[in-house]
XYZ file of N, CA and C in Angstrom:
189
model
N 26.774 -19.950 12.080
C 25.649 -19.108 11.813
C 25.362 -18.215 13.010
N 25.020 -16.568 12.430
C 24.647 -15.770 13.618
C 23.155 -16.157 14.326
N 22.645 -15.713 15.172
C 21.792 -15.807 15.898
C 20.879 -14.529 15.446
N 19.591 -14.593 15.175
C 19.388 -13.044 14.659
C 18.084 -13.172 16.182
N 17.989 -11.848 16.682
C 16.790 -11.501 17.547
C 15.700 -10.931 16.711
N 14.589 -12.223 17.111
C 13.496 -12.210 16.573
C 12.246 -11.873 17.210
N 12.040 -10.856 16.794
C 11.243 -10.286 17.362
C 9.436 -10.432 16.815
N 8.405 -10.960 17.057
C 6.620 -11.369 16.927
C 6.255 -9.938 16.546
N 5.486 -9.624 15.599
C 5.348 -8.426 15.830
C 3.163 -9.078 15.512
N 2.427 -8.433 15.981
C 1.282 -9.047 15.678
C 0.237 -8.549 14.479
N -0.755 -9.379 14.119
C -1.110 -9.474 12.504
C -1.524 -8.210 12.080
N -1.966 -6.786 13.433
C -2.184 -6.021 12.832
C -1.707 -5.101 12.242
N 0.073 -4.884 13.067
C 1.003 -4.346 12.400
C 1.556 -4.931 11.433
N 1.494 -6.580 11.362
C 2.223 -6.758 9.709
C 0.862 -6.319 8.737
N -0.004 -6.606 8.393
C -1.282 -5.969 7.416
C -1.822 -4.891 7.862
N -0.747 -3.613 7.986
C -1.651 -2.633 8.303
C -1.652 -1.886 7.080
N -0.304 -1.680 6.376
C -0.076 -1.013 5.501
C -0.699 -1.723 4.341
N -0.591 -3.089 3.926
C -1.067 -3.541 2.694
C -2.358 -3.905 2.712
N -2.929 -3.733 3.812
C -4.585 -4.178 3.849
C -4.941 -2.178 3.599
N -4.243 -1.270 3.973
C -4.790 0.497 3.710
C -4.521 0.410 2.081
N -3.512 0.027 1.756
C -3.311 -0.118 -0.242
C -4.903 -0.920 -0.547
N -4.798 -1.992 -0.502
C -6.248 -2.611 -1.020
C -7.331 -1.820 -0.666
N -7.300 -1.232 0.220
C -8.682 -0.477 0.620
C -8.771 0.643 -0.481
N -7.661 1.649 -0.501
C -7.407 2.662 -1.389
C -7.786 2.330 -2.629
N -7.378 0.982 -3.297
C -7.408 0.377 -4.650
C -8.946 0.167 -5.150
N -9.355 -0.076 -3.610
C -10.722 -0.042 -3.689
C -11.912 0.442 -4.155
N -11.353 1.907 -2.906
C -12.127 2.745 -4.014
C -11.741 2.992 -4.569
N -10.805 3.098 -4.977
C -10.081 3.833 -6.957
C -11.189 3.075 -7.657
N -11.310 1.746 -7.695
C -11.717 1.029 -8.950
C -13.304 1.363 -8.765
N -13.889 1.178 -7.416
C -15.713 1.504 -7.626
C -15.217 2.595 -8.166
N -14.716 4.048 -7.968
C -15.326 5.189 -7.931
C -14.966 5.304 -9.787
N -14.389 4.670 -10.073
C -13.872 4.687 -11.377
C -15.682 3.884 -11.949
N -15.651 3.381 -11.867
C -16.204 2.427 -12.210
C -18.237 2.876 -12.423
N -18.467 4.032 -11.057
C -19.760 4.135 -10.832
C -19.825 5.923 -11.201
N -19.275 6.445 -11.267
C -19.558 7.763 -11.888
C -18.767 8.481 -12.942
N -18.901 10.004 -13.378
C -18.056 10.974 -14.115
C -17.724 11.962 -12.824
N -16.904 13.226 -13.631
C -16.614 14.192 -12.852
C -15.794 13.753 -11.814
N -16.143 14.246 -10.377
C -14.810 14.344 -9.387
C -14.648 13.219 -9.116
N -15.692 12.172 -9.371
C -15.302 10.642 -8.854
C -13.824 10.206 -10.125
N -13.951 10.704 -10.845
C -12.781 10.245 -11.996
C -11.613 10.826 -11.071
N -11.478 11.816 -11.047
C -10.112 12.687 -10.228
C -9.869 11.871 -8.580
N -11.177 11.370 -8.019
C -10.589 10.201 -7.205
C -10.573 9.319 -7.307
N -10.574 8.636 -8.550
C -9.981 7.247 -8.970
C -8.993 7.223 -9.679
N -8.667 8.589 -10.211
C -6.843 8.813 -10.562
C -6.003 8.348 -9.068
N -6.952 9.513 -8.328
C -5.456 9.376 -6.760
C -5.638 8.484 -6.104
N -6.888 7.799 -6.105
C -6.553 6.498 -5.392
C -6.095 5.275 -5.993
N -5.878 4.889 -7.761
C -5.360 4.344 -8.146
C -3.687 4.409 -8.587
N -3.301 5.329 -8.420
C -2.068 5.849 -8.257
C -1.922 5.898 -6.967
N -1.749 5.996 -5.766
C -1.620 5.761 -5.103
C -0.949 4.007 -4.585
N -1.091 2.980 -5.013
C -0.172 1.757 -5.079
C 0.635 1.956 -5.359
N 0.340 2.802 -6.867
C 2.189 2.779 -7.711
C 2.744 3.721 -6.790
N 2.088 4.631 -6.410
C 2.995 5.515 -5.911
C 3.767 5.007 -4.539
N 3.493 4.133 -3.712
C 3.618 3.102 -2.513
C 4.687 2.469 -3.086
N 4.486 1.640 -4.347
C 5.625 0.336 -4.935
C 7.074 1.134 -5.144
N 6.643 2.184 -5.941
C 7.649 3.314 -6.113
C 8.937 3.482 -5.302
N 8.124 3.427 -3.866
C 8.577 4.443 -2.839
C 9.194 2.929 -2.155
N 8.985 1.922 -2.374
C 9.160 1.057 -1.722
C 10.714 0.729 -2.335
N 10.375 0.518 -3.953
C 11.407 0.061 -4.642
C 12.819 0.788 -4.370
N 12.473 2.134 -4.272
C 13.422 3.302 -3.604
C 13.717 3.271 -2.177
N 13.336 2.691 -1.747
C 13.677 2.786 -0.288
C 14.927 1.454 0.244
N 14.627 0.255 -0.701
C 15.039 -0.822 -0.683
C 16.368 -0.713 -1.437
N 16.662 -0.067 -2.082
C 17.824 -0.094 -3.276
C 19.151 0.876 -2.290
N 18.747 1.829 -1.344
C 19.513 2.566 -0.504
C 19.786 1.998 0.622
């Protein structure tokens, strides 16, 4: 078996990116949730916004 160099990286760089998705998701769902009008158009982009992340992820991983 190889030896792999392992490198600590600390908790705020591993949850930086998936704790900014939940936040985003966040407000997608209040703003969805508490008004009409432009709050709808930002609870499109901030709820799209995951998929659009998973997307990019799934694509990134397959290359």
């Amino acid at each position: 078996m190889s030896r792999r160099n392992k490198r600590s990286l600390p908790l705020r760089a591993i949850f930086a990116w998936p704790a900014a998705i939940f936040l985003v998701g966040i407000v997608g769902l209040v703003s969805a949730l508490t008004g009409d009008g432009w709050r709808d158009g930002l609870s499109w982009l901030a709820l799209a916004a995951p998929v659009a992340a998973l997307a990019w992820a799934m694509r990134a991983r397959r290359y």
